[in-house]
Short mmCIF file of N, CA and C in Angstrom, two decimals:
data_model
loop_
_atom_site.label_atom_id
_atom_site.label_comp_id
_atom_site.label_asym_id
_atom_site.label_seq_id
_atom_site.Cartn_x
_atom_site.Cartn_y
_atom_site.Cartn_z
N UNK A 29 91.81 108.60 16.78
CA UNK A 29 90.93 107.61 16.88
C UNK A 29 90.24 107.30 17.92
N UNK A 30 89.68 106.28 17.45
CA UNK A 30 88.37 106.45 18.66
C UNK A 30 88.86 104.37 19.24
N UNK A 31 88.48 104.84 20.43
CA UNK A 31 88.34 103.43 21.42
C UNK A 31 88.06 102.16 20.75
N UNK A 32 87.85 102.19 20.07
CA UNK A 32 87.26 100.37 18.91
C UNK A 32 87.85 100.42 18.13
N UNK A 33 88.14 101.83 17.25
CA UNK A 33 88.73 101.75 16.11
C UNK A 33 90.63 100.69 16.81
N UNK A 34 91.34 101.88 17.93
CA UNK A 34 92.21 101.35 18.85
C UNK A 34 92.23 99.68 18.91
N UNK A 35 91.67 99.12 19.68
CA UNK A 35 91.38 97.85 20.73
C UNK A 35 91.11 96.78 19.07
N UNK A 36 90.46 97.09 17.97
CA UNK A 36 90.58 96.58 16.79
C UNK A 36 91.97 96.28 16.47
N UNK A 37 92.46 97.72 16.23
CA UNK A 37 93.65 97.67 15.75
C UNK A 37 94.34 96.93 16.33
N UNK A 38 94.78 96.42 17.61
CA UNK A 38 95.92 96.24 18.62
C UNK A 38 95.26 94.15 18.57
N UNK A 39 94.24 94.20 18.55
CA UNK A 39 93.57 92.28 18.63
C UNK A 39 93.34 92.01 17.40
N UNK A 40 93.22 92.43 16.39
CA UNK A 40 93.81 92.29 14.95
C UNK A 40 94.87 91.32 14.14
N UNK A 41 95.63 91.97 14.71
CA UNK A 41 96.90 90.90 14.13
C UNK A 41 96.89 89.75 14.86
N UNK A 42 97.23 90.02 16.46
CA UNK A 42 97.27 88.92 17.19
C UNK A 42 95.97 87.92 16.52
N UNK A 43 95.10 88.47 17.03
CA UNK A 43 93.85 87.08 16.41
C UNK A 43 94.24 86.60 14.91
N UNK A 44 94.65 87.13 13.85
CA UNK A 44 95.31 87.06 12.82
C UNK A 44 96.31 85.90 12.63
N UNK A 45 97.90 86.11 13.74
CA UNK A 45 98.26 84.63 13.59
C UNK A 45 97.55 84.09 14.06
N UNK A 46 97.06 83.84 15.28
CA UNK A 46 96.31 82.61 15.94
C UNK A 46 95.48 81.98 14.34
N UNK A 47 94.71 82.74 14.35
CA UNK A 47 94.07 82.08 13.18
C UNK A 47 94.63 80.97 11.85
N UNK A 48 96.39 81.71 11.81
CA UNK A 48 96.86 80.50 10.81
C UNK A 48 97.52 79.42 11.22
N UNK A 49 97.63 80.06 12.85
CA UNK A 49 98.23 78.00 12.97
C UNK A 49 97.57 77.12 13.69
N UNK A 50 97.83 76.32 13.17
CA UNK A 50 97.11 74.81 12.82
C UNK A 50 97.49 73.53 14.39
N UNK A 51 96.41 73.25 14.71
CA UNK A 51 96.96 72.41 15.93
C UNK A 51 97.36 71.37 15.24
N UNK A 52 98.93 71.18 15.99
CA UNK A 52 99.44 69.49 15.16
C UNK A 52 99.20 68.60 17.00
N UNK A 53 99.26 67.98 16.23
CA UNK A 53 98.56 66.39 17.36
C UNK A 53 100.14 66.03 18.05
N UNK A 54 100.20 65.49 18.75
CA UNK A 54 101.60 65.26 19.53
C UNK A 54 101.97 63.93 19.19
N UNK A 55 103.52 64.03 19.15
CA UNK A 55 104.16 62.92 18.46
C UNK A 55 104.95 61.86 19.45
N UNK A 56 104.18 60.74 19.18
CA UNK A 56 104.99 60.36 20.04
C UNK A 56 106.33 59.40 19.83
N UNK A 57 106.53 58.78 20.52
CA UNK A 57 108.11 58.75 19.56
C UNK A 57 107.47 56.94 19.40
N UNK A 58 109.20 56.70 18.30
CA UNK A 58 109.24 55.14 18.08
C UNK A 58 108.98 54.24 19.22
N UNK A 59 108.47 52.84 19.32
CA UNK A 59 109.07 51.80 20.26
C UNK A 59 109.89 51.34 19.87
N UNK A 60 110.63 51.70 21.38
CA UNK A 60 111.87 50.94 21.06
C UNK A 60 111.54 49.13 19.84
N UNK A 61 110.74 48.71 20.39
CA UNK A 61 110.91 47.16 19.42
C UNK A 61 111.02 47.59 18.30
N UNK A 62 110.13 49.07 17.36
CA UNK A 62 110.09 48.63 16.23
C UNK A 62 111.15 49.03 15.69
N UNK A 63 112.53 49.79 16.37
CA UNK A 63 113.94 49.71 15.94
C UNK A 63 114.45 48.21 15.49
N UNK A 64 114.24 47.34 15.86
CA UNK A 64 114.79 46.61 15.81
C UNK A 64 116.37 46.19 16.23
N UNK A 65 116.76 47.02 17.20
CA UNK A 65 118.13 46.76 17.77
C UNK A 65 118.51 45.91 17.96
N UNK A 66 119.60 45.11 17.21
CA UNK A 66 120.29 44.63 17.30
C UNK A 66 120.12 42.50 17.60
N UNK A 67 118.70 41.89 16.41
CA UNK A 67 117.87 41.69 16.93
C UNK A 67 118.93 39.90 17.24
N UNK A 68 119.70 39.79 16.65
CA UNK A 68 120.57 39.06 16.00
C UNK A 68 122.06 38.75 17.18
N UNK A 69 122.29 39.30 18.12
CA UNK A 69 123.18 39.72 19.27
C UNK A 69 124.30 38.46 18.36
N UNK A 70 123.60 37.66 17.47
CA UNK A 70 125.15 36.34 17.68
C UNK A 70 125.29 36.48 16.32
N UNK A 71 125.11 37.36 15.23
CA UNK A 71 125.84 37.39 14.26
C UNK A 71 125.88 36.19 13.29
N UNK A 72 126.61 36.25 12.87
CA UNK A 72 127.53 34.84 11.90
C UNK A 72 127.64 33.60 12.43
N UNK A 73 127.77 33.78 13.97
CA UNK A 73 127.92 32.49 14.61
C UNK A 73 128.00 30.87 14.98
N UNK A 74 128.37 30.03 14.15
CA UNK A 74 128.02 28.84 13.86
C UNK A 74 127.83 28.18 14.94
N UNK A 75 128.62 27.70 15.90
CA UNK A 75 128.84 27.15 17.12
C UNK A 75 127.10 27.75 18.08
N UNK A 76 126.27 26.14 18.56
CA UNK A 76 125.37 27.05 19.26
C UNK A 76 125.61 27.05 20.45
N UNK A 77 126.62 26.43 21.34
CA UNK A 77 127.17 27.47 22.38
C UNK A 77 126.99 28.75 22.69
N UNK A 78 128.39 28.63 21.46
CA UNK A 78 128.89 29.82 21.18
C UNK A 78 128.08 31.28 21.25
N UNK A 79 127.39 30.95 19.99
CA UNK A 79 125.90 31.90 19.62
C UNK A 79 125.14 32.53 20.88
N UNK A 80 125.36 31.10 21.92
CA UNK A 80 124.37 31.36 23.05
C UNK A 80 124.80 32.57 24.06
N UNK A 81 126.30 31.88 24.11
CA UNK A 81 126.85 32.92 25.11
C UNK A 81 127.09 34.72 24.59
N UNK A 82 127.01 34.68 23.18
CA UNK A 82 127.08 36.01 22.78
C UNK A 82 125.90 36.96 22.53
N UNK A 83 124.45 36.26 22.65
CA UNK A 83 123.71 36.39 22.82
C UNK A 83 123.04 37.13 24.58
N UNK A 84 123.46 35.95 25.33
CA UNK A 84 123.21 36.35 26.89
C UNK A 84 124.21 37.01 27.48
N UNK A 85 125.88 37.62 26.96
CA UNK A 85 126.39 38.43 26.96
C UNK A 85 126.30 39.59 26.49
N UNK A 86 125.79 39.98 25.79
CA UNK A 86 124.72 41.10 24.76
C UNK A 86 123.87 41.73 26.26
N UNK A 87 123.17 40.53 26.20
CA UNK A 87 121.67 41.06 26.50
C UNK A 87 121.93 41.59 28.17
N UNK A 88 123.24 40.93 28.38
CA UNK A 88 123.96 40.78 30.19
C UNK A 88 124.62 42.18 29.98
N UNK A 89 125.01 43.05 29.32
CA UNK A 89 125.97 44.04 29.18
C UNK A 89 125.34 45.37 29.02
N UNK A 90 124.03 45.83 27.86
CA UNK A 90 123.47 46.23 27.93
C UNK A 90 123.03 47.31 29.19
N UNK A 91 122.04 46.32 30.33
CA UNK A 91 122.04 47.67 30.94
C UNK A 91 122.98 47.85 31.90
N UNK A 92 123.80 47.19 32.13
CA UNK A 92 125.02 46.95 32.97
C UNK A 92 126.03 47.52 33.01
N UNK A 93 126.03 48.60 31.66
CA UNK A 93 127.14 49.57 31.12
C UNK A 93 125.60 51.04 30.47
N UNK A 94 125.52 50.96 30.88
CA UNK A 94 124.47 51.95 30.05
C UNK A 94 124.38 52.88 29.68
N UNK A 95 125.73 54.03 29.99
CA UNK A 95 126.76 54.31 29.12
C UNK A 95 127.03 54.59 28.28
N UNK A 96 127.53 52.81 28.01
CA UNK A 96 128.13 52.38 26.70
C UNK A 96 126.85 52.10 25.42
N UNK A 97 125.91 51.41 26.13
CA UNK A 97 124.91 51.38 25.32
C UNK A 97 124.27 52.77 25.05
N UNK A 98 123.85 53.27 25.36
CA UNK A 98 122.85 54.75 24.84
C UNK A 98 124.43 54.97 24.15
N UNK A 99 125.21 55.41 24.18
CA UNK A 99 126.57 55.83 22.90
C UNK A 99 126.66 55.01 21.77
N UNK A 100 126.40 53.75 21.73
CA UNK A 100 126.38 52.95 20.41
C UNK A 100 124.37 53.02 20.73
N UNK A 101 124.05 53.78 21.10
CA UNK A 101 122.31 54.18 20.14
C UNK A 101 121.23 53.16 20.75
N UNK A 102 121.46 53.08 22.03
CA UNK A 102 120.39 51.85 22.81
C UNK A 102 119.80 52.46 23.26
N UNK A 103 118.45 53.40 22.85
CA UNK A 103 117.59 54.15 24.31
C UNK A 103 117.11 53.94 25.01
N UNK A 104 117.02 52.47 25.36
CA UNK A 104 116.16 51.80 26.70
C UNK A 104 116.98 52.21 27.56
N UNK A 105 118.32 52.29 27.86
CA UNK A 105 118.65 52.54 29.13
C UNK A 105 119.73 54.72 29.46
N UNK A 106 118.64 55.24 28.68
CA UNK A 106 119.60 56.53 28.48
C UNK A 106 119.05 57.51 29.74
N UNK A 107 118.02 57.21 30.92
CA UNK A 107 118.16 57.07 32.11
C UNK A 107 118.94 57.00 33.39
N UNK A 108 119.31 55.46 32.88
CA UNK A 108 120.27 54.48 33.77
C UNK A 108 121.64 55.29 33.75
N UNK A 109 121.72 54.86 35.05
CA UNK A 109 123.72 54.74 34.99
C UNK A 109 124.63 53.94 35.72
N UNK A 110 125.33 53.88 35.89
CA UNK A 110 126.18 52.57 36.27
C UNK A 110 126.15 52.76 37.40
N UNK A 111 125.51 50.76 38.06
CA UNK A 111 125.73 50.20 39.28
C UNK A 111 127.14 50.31 39.48
N UNK A 112 127.88 51.07 40.92
CA UNK A 112 128.54 50.47 41.11
C UNK A 112 129.19 50.00 42.47
N UNK A 113 128.13 49.68 43.44
CA UNK A 113 128.17 49.25 44.69
C UNK A 113 128.87 47.77 44.25
N UNK A 114 129.31 48.08 45.82
CA UNK A 114 130.21 46.49 45.97
C UNK A 114 129.28 45.80 45.38
N UNK A 115 128.28 45.57 46.08
CA UNK A 115 126.94 44.69 45.71
C UNK A 115 126.89 44.25 44.36
N UNK A 116 126.86 45.06 43.51
CA UNK A 116 126.39 44.99 42.22
C UNK A 116 128.09 44.52 41.46
N UNK A 117 129.27 45.05 42.32
CA UNK A 117 130.57 44.88 41.76
C UNK A 117 130.53 42.95 41.48
N UNK A 118 130.61 42.91 42.66
CA UNK A 118 130.15 40.94 43.80
C UNK A 118 129.53 40.37 42.10
N UNK A 119 128.29 41.26 42.60
CA UNK A 119 127.24 40.24 41.23
C UNK A 119 127.99 39.69 39.48
N UNK A 120 128.35 40.94 39.32
CA UNK A 120 128.88 41.48 38.11
C UNK A 120 130.47 40.62 37.42
N UNK A 121 131.13 40.12 39.06
CA UNK A 121 132.21 39.42 39.18
C UNK A 121 131.83 37.82 38.61
N UNK A 122 130.88 37.41 39.19
CA UNK A 122 130.17 36.14 39.35
C UNK A 122 129.45 35.78 38.08
N UNK A 123 128.87 36.52 37.58
CA UNK A 123 128.79 36.56 35.95
C UNK A 123 129.53 36.45 35.10
N UNK A 124 130.50 37.22 35.28
CA UNK A 124 131.93 37.33 34.63
C UNK A 124 132.38 36.02 34.37
N UNK A 125 132.70 35.66 35.85
CA UNK A 125 133.47 34.10 35.80
C UNK A 125 132.46 33.67 35.23
N UNK A 126 131.47 33.51 34.95
CA UNK A 126 130.27 32.39 34.24
C UNK A 126 130.56 31.93 32.84
N UNK A 127 130.72 33.80 32.53
CA UNK A 127 130.52 33.30 31.08
C UNK A 127 132.27 32.81 30.82
N UNK A 128 132.78 33.23 31.67
CA UNK A 128 134.40 33.08 31.27
C UNK A 128 134.34 30.94 31.23
N UNK A 129 134.19 30.45 32.15
CA UNK A 129 133.90 29.31 32.90
C UNK A 129 132.93 28.13 31.30
N UNK A 130 132.09 29.88 30.82
CA UNK A 130 131.04 28.66 29.92
C UNK A 130 132.09 28.65 28.57
N UNK A 131 132.60 29.30 28.33
CA UNK A 131 133.62 29.59 26.82
C UNK A 131 134.82 28.94 27.20
N UNK A 132 135.24 28.62 28.55
CA UNK A 132 136.48 27.50 28.37
C UNK A 132 135.81 26.42 28.29
N UNK A 133 134.97 26.04 28.62
CA UNK A 133 134.37 24.54 27.92
C UNK A 133 134.17 24.48 26.71
N UNK A 134 134.26 25.47 25.71
CA UNK A 134 133.94 25.23 24.08
C UNK A 134 135.30 24.81 23.46
N UNK A 135 134.94 23.94 22.70
CA UNK A 135 136.71 23.50 22.51
C UNK A 135 136.90 24.15 21.15
N UNK A 136 137.86 24.81 20.90
CA UNK A 136 138.39 25.75 19.95
C UNK A 136 138.72 25.44 18.62
N UNK A 137 138.93 24.02 18.35
CA UNK A 137 139.95 23.31 17.35
C UNK A 137 139.07 22.96 16.82
N UNK A 138 137.86 22.69 16.63
CA UNK A 138 136.26 22.45 16.27
C UNK A 138 135.98 23.77 15.48
N UNK A 139 136.21 24.37 16.23
CA UNK A 139 135.47 25.80 15.63
C UNK A 139 136.07 26.92 14.45
N UNK A 140 134.94 26.95 13.78
CA UNK A 140 134.86 27.48 12.35
C UNK A 140 136.09 28.97 12.50
N UNK A 141 136.33 29.60 11.56
CA UNK A 141 137.76 30.59 12.04
C UNK A 141 136.91 31.98 12.99
N UNK A 142 135.67 32.11 11.96
CA UNK A 142 135.45 33.22 12.45
C UNK A 142 134.78 33.01 14.01
N UNK A 143 134.40 31.95 14.25
CA UNK A 143 133.65 31.32 15.12
C UNK A 143 135.55 31.80 16.50
N UNK A 144 135.95 31.05 16.12
CA UNK A 144 137.36 31.09 16.74
C UNK A 144 137.85 32.25 17.29
N UNK A 145 137.58 33.30 16.66
CA UNK A 145 137.73 35.09 16.63
C UNK A 145 136.71 35.69 17.42
N UNK A 146 135.62 34.79 17.36
CA UNK A 146 135.03 35.20 18.27
C UNK A 146 135.18 35.41 19.59
N UNK A 147 135.64 33.70 19.32
CA UNK A 147 135.89 33.08 21.07
C UNK A 147 136.74 34.27 21.76
N UNK A 148 137.95 33.97 20.89
CA UNK A 148 138.77 34.82 21.50
C UNK A 148 138.38 36.65 21.96
N UNK A 149 137.95 37.18 21.64
CA UNK A 149 137.19 38.78 21.33
C UNK A 149 136.43 38.22 22.56
N UNK A 150 135.85 37.54 22.75
CA UNK A 150 134.55 37.38 23.62
C UNK A 150 135.96 37.13 25.50
N UNK A 151 136.18 36.35 25.11
CA UNK A 151 137.23 35.52 26.00
C UNK A 151 138.06 37.12 26.52
N UNK A 152 138.54 37.98 25.76
CA UNK A 152 139.51 38.65 26.37
C UNK A 152 138.92 39.94 26.82
N UNK A 153 137.97 40.21 26.66
CA UNK A 153 137.28 40.78 26.23
C UNK A 153 136.32 40.93 27.86
N UNK A 154 136.21 40.14 28.10
CA UNK A 154 135.69 39.57 30.04
C UNK A 154 136.52 39.42 30.94
N UNK A 155 138.01 38.88 30.09
CA UNK A 155 139.13 38.76 31.12
C UNK A 155 139.72 40.02 31.65
N UNK A 156 139.61 40.89 30.65
CA UNK A 156 139.73 42.85 30.53
C UNK A 156 138.64 43.04 31.95
N UNK A 157 137.71 42.79 31.35
CA UNK A 157 136.65 43.68 32.63
C UNK A 157 137.24 42.75 33.53
N UNK A 158 136.97 41.47 33.87
CA UNK A 158 137.70 41.10 35.25
C UNK A 158 138.70 41.51 36.09
N UNK A 159 139.95 42.00 35.23
CA UNK A 159 141.08 42.62 35.68
C UNK A 159 140.31 44.29 36.33
N UNK A 160 139.59 44.64 35.17
CA UNK A 160 139.41 46.37 35.51
C UNK A 160 138.72 46.22 37.21
N UNK A 161 137.82 45.19 37.72
CA UNK A 161 137.29 45.06 38.56
C UNK A 161 138.28 44.47 40.07
N UNK A 162 138.73 43.69 39.79
CA UNK A 162 140.24 43.55 40.19
C UNK A 162 141.23 44.53 40.72
N UNK A 163 141.33 45.34 40.19
CA UNK A 163 142.65 46.38 40.24
C UNK A 163 141.03 47.53 40.17
N UNK A 164 139.85 47.65 41.08
CA UNK A 164 139.11 48.25 41.13
C UNK A 164 138.98 49.70 40.13
N UNK A 165 138.47 49.44 38.82
CA UNK A 165 138.30 50.48 38.26
C UNK A 165 137.14 50.42 38.16
N UNK A 166 136.05 50.99 38.93
CA UNK A 166 134.41 51.25 39.20
C UNK A 166 134.40 52.03 37.97
N UNK A 167 134.55 53.27 37.79
CA UNK A 167 134.63 54.45 37.10
C UNK A 167 135.72 55.64 36.75
N UNK A 168 136.20 54.96 35.71
CA UNK A 168 137.38 55.54 34.91
C UNK A 168 136.43 56.47 34.48
N UNK A 169 137.02 57.76 34.13
CA UNK A 169 136.54 59.13 33.56
C UNK A 169 137.58 59.35 32.24
N UNK A 170 137.80 59.19 31.54
CA UNK A 170 138.24 59.90 29.99
C UNK A 170 138.49 60.89 29.92
N UNK A 171 138.84 61.68 29.96
CA UNK A 171 139.31 63.53 29.41
C UNK A 171 138.72 63.58 28.37
N UNK A 172 139.14 62.96 26.90
CA UNK A 172 138.01 63.30 25.86
C UNK A 172 136.80 62.61 26.30
N UNK A 173 136.72 61.11 25.88
CA UNK A 173 135.43 60.33 25.53
C UNK A 173 134.51 60.81 26.46
N UNK A 174 135.33 61.41 28.28
CA UNK A 174 134.09 60.97 29.32
C UNK A 174 133.54 59.48 29.76
N UNK A 175 133.09 59.59 30.64
CA UNK A 175 132.60 57.83 31.54
C UNK A 175 132.84 56.93 31.18
#
């Protein structure tokens, strides 16, 4: 076998493979705004003040708990880790206390049943988070579910 025939036999199969390949355009991720993630954090809450607290608490909680945000499928905080510094904790405690004060100012007697349930849930959730700060549970690692 001559040199040219040998060279042709060696280079022809890779050339045919490359010729069969198609140039694929780079795929861009879908912008987060197009996901429409939880656009209405207040849901069916009727009371305007309680609805405002629901929205503000949601917007506050996602960046403050990026692991939870990622766990529920929100891609905006994938690269973030929780801030566990003393300054960050003190700021969080003040903000939680502010939410609790605003919730306490809402009279529950006149609320719709769903609103009363949401009010009770938010109050309990924030109180539990406040207690976790008081007993210094800054980074709890569950052996099954992780941080």
